[in-house]
mmCIF file of C-alpha atoms in Angstrom:
data_model
loop_
_atom_site.group_PDB
_atom_site.id
_atom_site.type_symbol
_atom_site.label_atom_id
_atom_site.label_comp_id
_atom_site.label_asym_id
_atom_site.label_seq_id
_atom_site.Cartn_x
_atom_site.Cartn_y
_atom_site.Cartn_z
ATOM 1 C CA UNK A 1 81.315 13.539 -24.997
ATOM 2 C CA UNK A 2 83.652 10.704 -24.061
ATOM 3 C CA UNK A 3 86.494 9.874 -26.392
ATOM 4 C CA UNK A 4 87.604 6.426 -27.474
ATOM 5 C CA UNK A 5 87.789 4.143 -24.452
ATOM 6 C CA UNK A 6 90.235 1.270 -24.227
ATOM 7 C CA UNK A 7 90.710 -1.366 -21.578
ATOM 8 C CA UNK A 8 92.782 -2.479 -19.928
ATOM 9 C CA UNK A 9 95.343 0.337 -19.946
ATOM 10 C CA UNK A 10 98.124 -2.051 -18.994
ATOM 11 C CA UNK A 11 98.358 -5.793 -19.398
ATOM 12 C CA UNK A 12 101.172 -8.054 -18.296
ATOM 13 C CA UNK A 13 100.887 -11.689 -19.207
ATOM 14 C CA UNK A 14 102.999 -14.736 -19.739
ATOM 15 C CA UNK A 15 103.891 -16.231 -23.078
ATOM 16 C CA UNK A 16 101.215 -18.587 -24.316
ATOM 17 C CA UNK A 17 98.336 -16.894 -22.544
ATOM 18 C CA UNK A 18 95.331 -15.410 -24.312
ATOM 19 C CA UNK A 19 95.050 -11.635 -24.290
ATOM 20 C CA UNK A 20 91.913 -9.649 -25.080
ATOM 21 C CA UNK A 21 91.994 -5.913 -25.635
ATOM 22 C CA UNK A 22 88.781 -3.918 -25.695
ATOM 23 C CA UNK A 23 87.670 -0.733 -27.368
ATOM 24 C CA UNK A 24 84.591 1.469 -27.268
ATOM 25 C CA UNK A 25 84.550 3.950 -30.153
ATOM 26 C CA UNK A 26 83.111 7.434 -30.036
ATOM 27 C CA UNK A 27 79.346 7.314 -30.247
ATOM 28 C CA UNK A 28 78.152 7.832 -33.816
ATOM 29 C CA UNK A 29 81.454 6.898 -35.417
ATOM 30 C CA UNK A 30 81.125 3.951 -37.747
ATOM 31 C CA UNK A 31 84.752 3.226 -38.578
ATOM 32 C CA UNK A 32 87.120 1.611 -36.133
ATOM 33 C CA UNK A 33 90.848 0.997 -36.433
ATOM 34 C CA UNK A 34 93.304 -1.113 -34.444
ATOM 35 C CA UNK A 35 96.976 -0.035 -34.472
ATOM 36 C CA UNK A 36 100.116 -1.389 -32.896
ATOM 37 C CA UNK A 37 102.991 0.900 -31.932
ATOM 38 C CA UNK A 38 106.564 -0.183 -31.257
ATOM 39 C CA UNK A 39 109.873 1.636 -31.309
ATOM 40 C CA UNK A 40 111.128 -0.510 -34.144
ATOM 41 C CA UNK A 41 108.112 -0.492 -36.455
ATOM 42 C CA UNK A 42 106.327 2.714 -35.516
ATOM 43 C CA UNK A 43 102.545 2.908 -35.860
ATOM 44 C CA UNK A 44 101.126 -0.044 -37.805
ATOM 45 C CA UNK A 45 97.515 -0.476 -38.884
ATOM 46 C CA UNK A 46 96.360 -3.976 -37.980
ATOM 47 C CA UNK A 47 92.736 -3.969 -39.090
ATOM 48 C CA UNK A 48 89.850 -1.626 -39.665
ATOM 49 C CA UNK A 49 86.084 -1.944 -39.685
ATOM 50 C CA UNK A 50 83.355 0.031 -41.411
ATOM 51 C CA UNK A 51 79.857 -0.436 -39.995
ATOM 52 C CA UNK A 52 81.112 -3.387 -37.919
ATOM 53 C CA UNK A 53 82.444 -5.190 -41.016
ATOM 54 C CA UNK A 54 86.186 -5.869 -41.343
ATOM 55 C CA UNK A 55 87.418 -4.071 -44.443
ATOM 56 C CA UNK A 56 91.167 -4.571 -44.410
ATOM 57 C CA UNK A 57 92.977 -6.997 -42.130
ATOM 58 C CA UNK A 58 96.170 -7.184 -44.156
ATOM 59 C CA UNK A 59 98.112 -5.711 -41.256
ATOM 60 C CA UNK A 60 97.228 -8.503 -38.850
ATOM 61 C CA UNK A 61 100.617 -10.149 -38.285
ATOM 62 C CA UNK A 62 99.498 -13.768 -38.141
ATOM 63 C CA UNK A 63 96.701 -16.128 -37.262
ATOM 64 C CA UNK A 64 97.320 -15.649 -33.568
ATOM 65 C CA UNK A 65 95.647 -12.255 -33.917
ATOM 66 C CA UNK A 66 91.917 -11.860 -34.375
ATOM 67 C CA UNK A 67 89.540 -8.912 -34.123
ATOM 68 C CA UNK A 68 85.787 -8.650 -33.825
ATOM 69 C CA UNK A 69 83.243 -5.887 -33.795
ATOM 70 C CA UNK A 70 79.924 -7.391 -32.683
ATOM 71 C CA UNK A 71 78.182 -4.016 -32.582
ATOM 72 C CA UNK A 72 78.790 -0.343 -33.248
ATOM 73 C CA UNK A 73 79.964 0.378 -29.726
ATOM 74 C CA UNK A 74 82.412 -2.417 -29.012
ATOM 75 C CA UNK A 75 85.422 -4.147 -30.528
ATOM 76 C CA UNK A 76 87.980 -6.644 -29.317
ATOM 77 C CA UNK A 77 91.476 -7.568 -30.413
ATOM 78 C CA UNK A 78 92.546 -11.002 -29.263
ATOM 79 C CA UNK A 79 95.985 -12.584 -29.276
ATOM 80 C CA UNK A 80 96.111 -16.325 -28.694
ATOM 81 C CA UNK A 81 98.675 -17.542 -27.849
ATOM 82 C CA UNK A 82 100.645 -14.444 -26.959
ATOM 83 C CA UNK A 83 104.414 -14.182 -27.526
ATOM 84 C CA UNK A 84 107.042 -11.761 -26.174
ATOM 85 C CA UNK A 85 107.324 -10.101 -29.598
ATOM 86 C CA UNK A 86 103.699 -9.029 -29.278
ATOM 87 C CA UNK A 87 104.727 -6.595 -26.541
ATOM 88 C CA UNK A 88 103.686 -3.149 -27.756
ATOM 89 C CA UNK A 89 101.147 -0.399 -27.244
ATOM 90 C CA UNK A 90 97.884 -1.168 -28.996
ATOM 91 C CA UNK A 91 95.674 1.740 -30.007
ATOM 92 C CA UNK A 92 92.083 1.821 -31.083
ATOM 93 C CA UNK A 93 90.825 4.771 -33.153
ATOM 94 C CA UNK A 94 87.446 5.706 -34.577
ATOM 95 C CA UNK A 95 86.137 8.088 -37.216
ATOM 96 C CA UNK A 96 83.241 8.826 -39.558
ATOM 97 C CA UNK A 97 83.044 6.555 -42.553
ATOM 98 C CA UNK A 98 82.934 7.714 -46.105
ATOM 99 C CA UNK A 99 85.795 10.110 -46.507
ATOM 100 C CA UNK A 100 89.362 10.482 -45.414
ATOM 101 C CA UNK A 101 89.005 12.341 -42.176
ATOM 102 C CA UNK A 102 90.168 12.685 -38.609
ATOM 103 C CA UNK A 103 90.754 9.548 -36.622
ATOM 104 C CA UNK A 104 90.365 9.862 -32.870
ATOM 105 C CA UNK A 105 92.702 7.664 -30.890
ATOM 106 C CA UNK A 106 92.153 6.047 -27.535
ATOM 107 C CA UNK A 107 94.768 6.131 -24.768
ATOM 108 C CA UNK A 108 96.167 2.748 -25.743
ATOM 109 C CA UNK A 109 96.816 -0.549 -24.002
ATOM 110 C CA UNK A 110 100.408 -1.266 -23.086
ATOM 111 C CA UNK A 111 100.900 -5.014 -23.443
ATOM 112 C CA UNK A 112 103.879 -6.813 -21.978
ATOM 113 C CA UNK A 113 104.292 -10.502 -22.687
ATOM 114 C CA UNK A 114 106.893 -12.151 -20.480
ATOM 115 C CA UNK B 1 99.883 0.075 -47.799
ATOM 116 C CA UNK B 2 101.163 3.042 -49.730
ATOM 117 C CA UNK B 3 104.201 4.540 -48.051
ATOM 118 C CA UNK B 4 104.536 7.939 -46.481
ATOM 119 C CA UNK B 5 108.155 8.785 -45.757
ATOM 120 C CA UNK B 6 108.861 11.135 -42.862
ATOM 121 C CA UNK B 7 112.078 12.880 -41.876
ATOM 122 C CA UNK B 8 113.949 13.471 -39.684
ATOM 123 C CA UNK B 9 113.430 10.661 -37.186
ATOM 124 C CA UNK B 10 114.463 12.952 -34.356
ATOM 125 C CA UNK B 11 114.929 16.675 -33.987
ATOM 126 C CA UNK B 12 116.367 18.907 -31.297
ATOM 127 C CA UNK B 13 115.491 22.596 -31.389
ATOM 128 C CA UNK B 14 116.199 25.449 -29.028
ATOM 129 C CA UNK B 15 113.293 27.243 -27.431
ATOM 130 C CA UNK B 16 112.062 29.942 -29.779
ATOM 131 C CA UNK B 17 113.428 28.228 -32.859
ATOM 132 C CA UNK B 18 111.600 26.782 -35.845
ATOM 133 C CA UNK B 19 110.957 23.044 -36.034
ATOM 134 C CA UNK B 20 110.519 21.599 -39.510
ATOM 135 C CA UNK B 21 109.348 18.074 -40.267
ATOM 136 C CA UNK B 22 108.996 16.787 -43.798
ATOM 137 C CA UNK B 23 106.912 14.087 -45.431
ATOM 138 C CA UNK B 24 106.770 12.676 -48.941
ATOM 139 C CA UNK B 25 104.192 10.423 -50.524
ATOM 140 C CA UNK B 26 103.786 8.497 -53.760
ATOM 141 C CA UNK B 27 100.086 7.858 -54.181
ATOM 142 C CA UNK B 28 98.599 10.750 -56.145
ATOM 143 C CA UNK B 29 95.142 9.680 -54.993
ATOM 144 C CA UNK B 30 95.875 10.962 -51.496
ATOM 145 C CA UNK B 31 93.750 14.017 -50.789
ATOM 146 C CA UNK B 32 93.881 14.479 -47.039
ATOM 147 C CA UNK B 33 97.075 15.175 -45.094
ATOM 148 C CA UNK B 34 96.828 15.380 -41.306
ATOM 149 C CA UNK B 35 99.525 15.773 -38.706
ATOM 150 C CA UNK B 36 99.202 14.054 -35.353
ATOM 151 C CA UNK B 37 100.947 14.902 -32.095
ATOM 152 C CA UNK B 38 101.652 12.260 -29.493
ATOM 153 C CA UNK B 39 102.841 12.835 -25.937
ATOM 154 C CA UNK B 40 104.388 9.988 -23.929
ATOM 155 C CA UNK B 41 101.773 7.631 -22.582
ATOM 156 C CA UNK B 42 99.013 9.121 -24.728
ATOM 157 C CA UNK B 43 97.409 8.299 -28.037
ATOM 158 C CA UNK B 44 98.114 10.410 -31.125
ATOM 159 C CA UNK B 45 95.859 13.450 -31.455
ATOM 160 C CA UNK B 46 95.073 15.505 -34.531
ATOM 161 C CA UNK B 47 97.142 18.686 -34.625
ATOM 162 C CA UNK B 48 96.378 20.201 -38.014
ATOM 163 C CA UNK B 49 95.313 18.929 -41.433
ATOM 164 C CA UNK B 50 95.302 20.116 -45.027
ATOM 165 C CA UNK B 51 93.594 19.168 -48.264
ATOM 166 C CA UNK B 52 95.362 19.681 -51.618
ATOM 167 C CA UNK B 53 93.222 22.587 -52.744
ATOM 168 C CA UNK B 54 95.456 24.919 -50.707
ATOM 169 C CA UNK B 55 99.240 25.175 -50.461
ATOM 170 C CA UNK B 56 99.417 26.306 -46.867
ATOM 171 C CA UNK B 57 97.390 26.173 -43.691
ATOM 172 C CA UNK B 58 98.239 27.929 -40.475
ATOM 173 C CA UNK B 59 96.843 27.417 -37.001
ATOM 174 C CA UNK B 60 98.595 29.438 -34.355
ATOM 175 C CA UNK B 61 102.271 28.510 -34.329
ATOM 176 C CA UNK B 62 101.703 25.457 -36.541
ATOM 177 C CA UNK B 63 101.787 25.644 -40.335
ATOM 178 C CA UNK B 64 101.439 22.942 -42.978
ATOM 179 C CA UNK B 65 103.064 23.642 -46.334
ATOM 180 C CA UNK B 66 101.899 21.471 -49.208
ATOM 181 C CA UNK B 67 103.615 20.978 -52.578
ATOM 182 C CA UNK B 68 101.359 18.903 -54.787
ATOM 183 C CA UNK B 69 103.738 18.678 -57.739
ATOM 184 C CA UNK B 70 106.573 17.437 -55.556
ATOM 185 C CA UNK B 71 104.225 15.215 -53.518
ATOM 186 C CA UNK B 72 105.627 16.642 -50.319
ATOM 187 C CA UNK B 73 104.216 18.353 -47.277
ATOM 188 C CA UNK B 74 105.794 19.694 -44.164
ATOM 189 C CA UNK B 75 104.996 20.882 -40.667
ATOM 190 C CA UNK B 76 106.554 24.067 -39.356
ATOM 191 C CA UNK B 77 106.395 24.895 -35.666
ATOM 192 C CA UNK B 78 107.244 28.534 -35.108
ATOM 193 C CA UNK B 79 108.595 29.793 -31.768
ATOM 194 C CA UNK B 80 109.015 26.210 -30.572
ATOM 195 C CA UNK B 81 108.360 25.670 -26.874
ATOM 196 C CA UNK B 82 109.420 22.910 -24.472
ATOM 197 C CA UNK B 83 105.752 21.915 -24.282
ATOM 198 C CA UNK B 84 105.911 21.062 -27.983
ATOM 199 C CA UNK B 85 108.281 18.197 -27.192
ATOM 200 C CA UNK B 86 106.443 15.162 -28.508
ATOM 201 C CA UNK B 87 106.376 12.707 -31.372
ATOM 202 C CA UNK B 88 104.815 14.008 -34.569
ATOM 203 C CA UNK B 89 103.299 11.814 -37.265
ATOM 204 C CA UNK B 90 102.303 12.860 -40.731
ATOM 205 C CA UNK B 91 99.638 10.848 -42.499
ATOM 206 C CA UNK B 92 97.829 10.694 -45.802
ATOM 207 C CA UNK B 93 94.409 9.477 -46.791
ATOM 208 C CA UNK B 94 92.181 9.196 -49.804
ATOM 209 C CA UNK B 95 88.446 9.333 -50.268
ATOM 210 C CA UNK B 96 88.915 6.380 -52.596
ATOM 211 C CA UNK B 97 90.263 4.344 -49.687
ATOM 212 C CA UNK B 98 87.428 5.072 -47.305
ATOM 213 C CA UNK B 99 88.920 6.762 -44.304
ATOM 214 C CA UNK B 100 92.056 4.702 -43.868
ATOM 215 C CA UNK B 101 95.180 6.738 -43.135
ATOM 216 C CA UNK B 102 98.764 5.831 -43.983
ATOM 217 C CA UNK B 103 101.131 7.130 -41.314
ATOM 218 C CA UNK B 104 104.737 8.235 -41.591
ATOM 219 C CA UNK B 105 107.354 6.795 -39.273
ATOM 220 C CA UNK B 106 107.204 9.645 -36.764
ATOM 221 C CA UNK B 107 109.579 12.381 -35.624
ATOM 222 C CA UNK B 108 110.596 12.738 -32.011
ATOM 223 C CA UNK B 109 110.942 16.451 -31.280
ATOM 224 C CA UNK B 110 112.763 17.800 -28.277
ATOM 225 C CA UNK B 111 112.684 21.529 -27.601
ATOM 226 C CA UNK B 112 115.430 22.595 -25.226
ATOM 227 C CA UNK B 113 114.722 25.426 -22.773
#
């Protein structure tokens, strides 16, 4: 069974451009998490969904960030406009809803904003 | 988010030695404590996890020790190998919080040959 799939794996863009990161969770999982990882701040939870509904977006840094989950097999994280300080590795993870349990991480998208 | 404090930030161990990473939490509602291992360029992956009904769990060379009264848990890597060199994250979760996990700050482990 395929794990969490993220695309693109690497993204280089210029400041001010829109960036869209994509995630396909593990089939059957109904919780999805977006994380950001940097050297300075470690692993930060940005937002998570249960059954396609955003539950907690308190980690989203500002209005430039938005996330959607239109169906159980797809989610996007969008940054518009992007800034150099958004440069980081963005991870998507999925798990079963209902109890604290294992989250399965994707390979990440390394974003560089010039 | 409730904090999970992890120490040390970095650790250097000789091959064959014991690596010990510690975590402390405050929220007594936490009832699931996983450890994740992350290699460069990869996403974190579950290494081992414990629930508070036991004080210790061992899987191969990896052991979690859990002290409920002190609200602390630790990862011990016995006979550390160069292939164990990675970043390790502790985390904590609660059934009351769905399946959200709160992660520690990470420990970068280097095992020298």
